Amino acid sequence: MADLVLVLNGPNLNLLGTREPEIYGATTLDDIAAMLVAKGEALGIDIELRQSNHEGHLVDWLHEAARRDALAVILNAGAYTHTSVALRDAIKAITVPVIEVHLSNPHARESFRHRSHIAPVARGTIAGFGAAGYALALDAAAGLRHKD
Ligand code: DQA
């Protein structure tokens, strides 16, 4: 069975492509999904990309990743990154490694974006490389596979 990576996206990321393109770029979430599925095929990894504007959906999907023994979760929690203790606790509650991704570099932006509740419990963080960050995260996930 192929390894599974869930790619979870938080609020407003459904608007990628038209949302503040000077910050987030012109690539849509559908474009990112297509790129990841193609890259996943080459790596032997099944990709399921989801987006929700609701915090609890993201919590539920983190739990699902654990139930399904996913290889990793790639998580762009959007603004919940800076506010959500619930997401932090959900990541802490599972053993699936979570790779935090941001299109922009939050540390180069407003001070309220400098704190991430995700970063201390994530396996690692990739930020500031636009849509390419998701591909880098998938390479990182592939690198977590058991080598026997
Ligand atoms: C973001 C950065 C967050 O600060 C912001 O709230 C987002 C997107 C990013 O991908 O750069 O919604 O996570």
PDB file of C-alpha atoms and ligand atoms in Angstrom:
ATOM      1  CA  MET A   1       0.000   0.000   0.000  1.00  0.00           C
ATOM      2  CA  ALA A   2       1.297   3.473  -0.892  1.00  0.00           C
ATOM      3  CA  ASP A   3       2.124   5.882   1.892  1.00  0.00           C
ATOM      4  CA  LEU A   4      -0.422   8.604   2.600  1.00  0.00           C
ATOM      5  CA  VAL A   5       0.228  12.304   3.108  1.00  0.00           C
ATOM      6  CA  LEU A   6      -2.643  14.579   4.090  1.00  0.00           C
ATOM      7  CA  VAL A   7      -2.180  18.196   2.993  1.00  0.00           C
ATOM      8  CA  LEU A   8      -4.369  20.348   5.225  1.00  0.00           C
ATOM      9  CA  ASN A   9      -5.076  23.993   4.545  1.00  0.00           C
ATOM     10  CA  GLY A  10      -6.779  26.455   6.836  1.00  0.00           C
ATOM     11  CA  PRO A  11      -8.863  29.594   6.448  1.00  0.00           C
ATOM     12  CA  ASN A  12      -8.840  31.737   3.323  1.00  0.00           C
ATOM     13  CA  LEU A  13      -6.499  29.423   1.455  1.00  0.00           C
ATOM     14  CA  ASN A  14      -9.424  28.472  -0.813  1.00  0.00           C
ATOM     15  CA  LEU A  15      -8.936  31.982  -2.244  1.00  0.00           C
ATOM     16  CA  LEU A  16      -5.329  31.401  -3.327  1.00  0.00           C
ATOM     17  CA  GLY A  17      -4.754  32.870  -6.776  1.00  0.00           C
ATOM     18  CA  THR A  18      -6.892  35.942  -6.126  1.00  0.00           C
ATOM     19  CA  ARG A  19      -6.115  36.603  -2.447  1.00  0.00           C
ATOM     20  CA  GLU A  20      -3.382  39.245  -2.044  1.00  0.00           C
ATOM     21  CA  PRO A  21      -1.365  37.772  -4.956  1.00  0.00           C
ATOM     22  CA  GLU A  22       1.534  40.113  -4.181  1.00  0.00           C
ATOM     23  CA  ILE A  23       1.949  38.141  -0.925  1.00  0.00           C
ATOM     24  CA  TYR A  24       0.609  34.678  -1.735  1.00  0.00           C
ATOM     25  CA  GLY A  25       1.246  34.417  -5.493  1.00  0.00           C
ATOM     26  CA  ALA A  26      -0.993  33.516  -8.437  1.00  0.00           C
ATOM     27  CA  THR A  27      -1.024  29.751  -7.918  1.00  0.00           C
ATOM     28  CA  THR A  28      -4.388  28.336  -6.855  1.00  0.00           C
ATOM     29  CA  LEU A  29      -4.958  25.578  -4.338  1.00  0.00           C
ATOM     30  CA  ASP A  30      -6.141  23.355  -7.214  1.00  0.00           C
ATOM     31  CA  ASP A  31      -2.798  24.009  -8.953  1.00  0.00           C
ATOM     32  CA  ILE A  32      -0.975  23.018  -5.758  1.00  0.00           C
ATOM     33  CA  ALA A  33      -3.100  19.861  -5.437  1.00  0.00           C
ATOM     34  CA  ALA A  34      -2.343  18.832  -9.039  1.00  0.00           C
ATOM     35  CA  MET A  35       1.381  19.475  -8.548  1.00  0.00           C
ATOM     36  CA  LEU A  36       1.459  17.441  -5.325  1.00  0.00           C
ATOM     37  CA  VAL A  37      -0.529  14.518  -6.760  1.00  0.00           C
ATOM     38  CA  ALA A  38       1.897  14.301  -9.721  1.00  0.00           C
ATOM     39  CA  LYS A  39       4.906  14.540  -7.433  1.00  0.00           C
ATOM     40  CA  GLY A  40       3.321  12.011  -5.070  1.00  0.00           C
ATOM     41  CA  GLU A  41       2.878   9.539  -7.939  1.00  0.00           C
ATOM     42  CA  ALA A  42       6.580   9.785  -8.703  1.00  0.00           C
ATOM     43  CA  LEU A  43       7.399   9.206  -5.015  1.00  0.00           C
ATOM     44  CA  GLY A  44       4.817   6.456  -4.436  1.00  0.00           C
ATOM     45  CA  ILE A  45       2.850   8.636  -2.023  1.00  0.00           C
ATOM     46  CA  ASP A  46      -0.931   9.145  -2.090  1.00  0.00           C
ATOM     47  CA  ILE A  47      -1.903  12.777  -1.589  1.00  0.00           C
ATOM     48  CA  GLU A  48      -5.188  14.000  -0.142  1.00  0.00           C
ATOM     49  CA  LEU A  49      -5.404  17.784  -0.114  1.00  0.00           C
ATOM     50  CA  ARG A  50      -8.172  19.477   1.874  1.00  0.00           C
ATOM     51  CA  GLN A  51      -9.077  23.000   2.888  1.00  0.00           C
ATOM     52  CA  SER A  52     -11.425  24.346   5.525  1.00  0.00           C
ATOM     53  CA  ASN A  53     -12.272  27.706   6.988  1.00  0.00           C
ATOM     54  CA  HIS A  54     -13.288  25.945  10.223  1.00  0.00           C
ATOM     55  CA  GLU A  55     -10.807  25.114  12.963  1.00  0.00           C
ATOM     56  CA  GLY A  56     -12.593  21.946  14.115  1.00  0.00           C
ATOM     57  CA  HIS A  57     -12.396  20.390  10.651  1.00  0.00           C
ATOM     58  CA  LEU A  58      -8.616  20.723  10.792  1.00  0.00           C
ATOM     59  CA  VAL A  59      -8.586  19.109  14.264  1.00  0.00           C
ATOM     60  CA  ASP A  60     -10.734  16.221  12.974  1.00  0.00           C
ATOM     61  CA  TRP A  61      -8.466  15.720   9.961  1.00  0.00           C
ATOM     62  CA  LEU A  62      -5.359  15.592  12.160  1.00  0.00           C
ATOM     63  CA  HIS A  63      -7.047  12.826  14.174  1.00  0.00           C
ATOM     64  CA  GLU A  64      -7.953  11.065  10.913  1.00  0.00           C
ATOM     65  CA  ALA A  65      -4.311  11.202   9.796  1.00  0.00           C
ATOM     66  CA  ALA A  66      -3.400   9.290  12.959  1.00  0.00           C
ATOM     67  CA  ARG A  67      -6.199   6.725  12.534  1.00  0.00           C
ATOM     68  CA  ARG A  68      -5.065   6.086   8.972  1.00  0.00           C
ATOM     69  CA  ASP A  69      -1.405   5.913   9.987  1.00  0.00           C
ATOM     70  CA  ALA A  70      -0.393   8.631   7.532  1.00  0.00           C
ATOM     71  CA  LEU A  71       3.278   9.098   6.763  1.00  0.00           C
ATOM     72  CA  ALA A  72       2.964  12.822   7.474  1.00  0.00           C
ATOM     73  CA  VAL A  73       0.652  15.797   7.466  1.00  0.00           C
ATOM     74  CA  ILE A  74       1.586  18.935   5.564  1.00  0.00           C
ATOM     75  CA  LEU A  75      -0.231  21.750   7.349  1.00  0.00           C
ATOM     76  CA  ASN A  76      -0.749  25.350   6.338  1.00  0.00           C
ATOM     77  CA  ALA A  77      -3.025  26.429   9.158  1.00  0.00           C
ATOM     78  CA  GLY A  78      -3.300  30.008   7.825  1.00  0.00           C
ATOM     79  CA  ALA A  79      -4.222  32.474  10.554  1.00  0.00           C
ATOM     80  CA  TYR A  80      -4.988  29.624  12.989  1.00  0.00           C
ATOM     81  CA  THR A  81      -1.213  29.196  13.141  1.00  0.00           C
ATOM     82  CA  HIS A  82      -1.098  32.273  15.314  1.00  0.00           C
ATOM     83  CA  THR A  83      -4.182  31.627  17.445  1.00  0.00           C
ATOM     84  CA  SER A  84      -5.053  27.953  17.767  1.00  0.00           C
ATOM     85  CA  VAL A  85      -4.184  26.065  20.924  1.00  0.00           C
ATOM     86  CA  ALA A  86      -6.653  23.408  19.712  1.00  0.00           C
ATOM     87  CA  LEU A  87      -4.548  22.686  16.616  1.00  0.00           C
ATOM     88  CA  ARG A  88      -1.388  22.631  18.689  1.00  0.00           C
ATOM     89  CA  ASP A  89      -2.980  20.157  21.098  1.00  0.00           C
ATOM     90  CA  ALA A  90      -4.219  17.982  18.211  1.00  0.00           C
ATOM     91  CA  ILE A  91      -0.708  17.800  16.745  1.00  0.00           C
ATOM     92  CA  LYS A  92       0.663  16.976  20.197  1.00  0.00           C
ATOM     93  CA  ALA A  93      -1.987  14.238  20.573  1.00  0.00           C
ATOM     94  CA  ILE A  94      -0.875  12.299  17.498  1.00  0.00           C
ATOM     95  CA  THR A  95       2.436  10.744  16.552  1.00  0.00           C
ATOM     96  CA  VAL A  96       2.148  11.499  12.816  1.00  0.00           C
ATOM     97  CA  PRO A  97       4.819  14.079  11.945  1.00  0.00           C
ATOM     98  CA  VAL A  98       3.388  17.441  10.930  1.00  0.00           C
ATOM     99  CA  ILE A  99       5.280  19.656   8.507  1.00  0.00           C
ATOM    100  CA  GLU A 100       4.248  23.299   8.862  1.00  0.00           C
ATOM    101  CA  VAL A 101       4.112  25.260   5.616  1.00  0.00           C
ATOM    102  CA  HIS A 102       3.533  28.918   4.868  1.00  0.00           C
ATOM    103  CA  LEU A 103       3.575  30.518   1.439  1.00  0.00           C
ATOM    104  CA  SER A 104       4.810  33.814   2.839  1.00  0.00           C
ATOM    105  CA  ASN A 105       7.493  34.311   5.487  1.00  0.00           C
ATOM    106  CA  PRO A 106       5.441  35.252   8.566  1.00  0.00           C
ATOM    107  CA  HIS A 107       8.583  36.475  10.346  1.00  0.00           C
ATOM    108  CA  ALA A 108       9.036  39.157   7.687  1.00  0.00           C
ATOM    109  CA  ARG A 109       5.467  40.401   8.238  1.00  0.00           C
ATOM    110  CA  GLU A 110       3.364  41.901  11.040  1.00  0.00           C
ATOM    111  CA  SER A 111       4.457  41.033  14.581  1.00  0.00           C
ATOM    112  CA  PHE A 112       1.213  39.122  15.289  1.00  0.00           C
ATOM    113  CA  ARG A 113       2.358  36.599  12.666  1.00  0.00           C
ATOM    114  CA  HIS A 114       5.682  35.973  14.408  1.00  0.00           C
ATOM    115  CA  ARG A 115       4.210  33.581  16.963  1.00  0.00           C
ATOM    116  CA  SER A 116       3.273  30.117  15.724  1.00  0.00           C
ATOM    117  CA  HIS A 117       1.464  27.697  18.012  1.00  0.00           C
ATOM    118  CA  ILE A 118       2.275  25.003  15.441  1.00  0.00           C
ATOM    119  CA  ALA A 119       6.050  25.424  15.156  1.00  0.00           C
ATOM    120  CA  PRO A 120       6.994  24.021  18.602  1.00  0.00           C
ATOM    121  CA  VAL A 121       5.093  20.788  17.942  1.00  0.00           C
ATOM    122  CA  ALA A 122       5.822  20.462  14.210  1.00  0.00           C
ATOM    123  CA  ARG A 123       8.579  18.249  12.844  1.00  0.00           C
ATOM    124  CA  GLY A 124       9.767  21.273  10.887  1.00  0.00           C
ATOM    125  CA  THR A 125       8.642  24.426   9.137  1.00  0.00           C
ATOM    126  CA  ILE A 126       8.994  25.630   5.538  1.00  0.00           C
ATOM    127  CA  ALA A 127       8.064  29.262   4.939  1.00  0.00           C
ATOM    128  CA  GLY A 128       8.606  31.984   2.395  1.00  0.00           C
ATOM    129  CA  PHE A 129       8.935  29.973  -0.810  1.00  0.00           C
ATOM    130  CA  GLY A 130       5.394  30.328  -2.130  1.00  0.00           C
ATOM    131  CA  ALA A 131       3.695  27.251  -3.601  1.00  0.00           C
ATOM    132  CA  ALA A 132       7.088  25.569  -3.976  1.00  0.00           C
ATOM    133  CA  GLY A 133       7.070  25.197  -0.186  1.00  0.00           C
ATOM    134  CA  TYR A 134       4.453  22.440  -0.496  1.00  0.00           C
ATOM    135  CA  ALA A 135       6.736  20.501  -2.862  1.00  0.00           C
ATOM    136  CA  LEU A 136       9.644  20.953  -0.454  1.00  0.00           C
ATOM    137  CA  ALA A 137       7.411  19.675   2.346  1.00  0.00           C
ATOM    138  CA  LEU A 138       6.488  16.588   0.311  1.00  0.00           C
ATOM    139  CA  ASP A 139      10.193  15.882  -0.251  1.00  0.00           C
ATOM    140  CA  ALA A 140      10.666  16.224   3.507  1.00  0.00           C
ATOM    141  CA  ALA A 141       7.764  13.802   4.100  1.00  0.00           C
ATOM    142  CA  ALA A 142       9.277  11.278   1.673  1.00  0.00           C
ATOM    143  CA  GLY A 143      12.499  11.525   3.629  1.00  0.00           C
ATOM    144  CA  LEU A 144      10.680  10.329   6.749  1.00  0.00           C
ATOM    145  CA  ARG A 145       9.945   6.904   5.242  1.00  0.00           C
ATOM    146  CA  HIS A 146      11.456   3.883   6.878  1.00  0.00           C
ATOM    147  CA  LYS A 147      14.371   2.690   4.867  1.00  0.00           C
ATOM    148  CA  ASP A 148      14.736  -1.062   5.040  1.00  0.00           C
TER     149      ASP A 148
HETATM  150  C1  DQA B   1      -0.034  31.938   5.762  1.00  0.00           C
HETATM  151  C2  DQA B   1       0.517  33.022   6.702  1.00  0.00           C
HETATM  152  C3  DQA B   1      -0.498  33.382   7.761  1.00  0.00           C
HETATM  153  O1  DQA B   1       0.017  34.424   8.591  1.00  0.00           O
HETATM  154  C4  DQA B   1      -1.776  33.883   7.124  1.00  0.00           C
HETATM  155  O2  DQA B   1      -2.749  34.150   8.115  1.00  0.00           O
HETATM  156  C5  DQA B   1      -2.313  32.967   6.081  1.00  0.00           C
HETATM  157  C6  DQA B   1      -1.368  32.330   5.167  1.00  0.00           C
HETATM  158  C7  DQA B   1       0.926  31.662   4.583  1.00  0.00           C
HETATM  159  O3  DQA B   1       0.749  30.629   3.944  1.00  0.00           O
HETATM  160  O4  DQA B   1       1.801  32.479   4.299  1.00  0.00           O
HETATM  161  O5  DQA B   1      -3.507  32.779   5.946  1.00  0.00           O
HETATM  162  O6  DQA B   1      -0.178  30.726   6.502  1.00  0.00           O
END
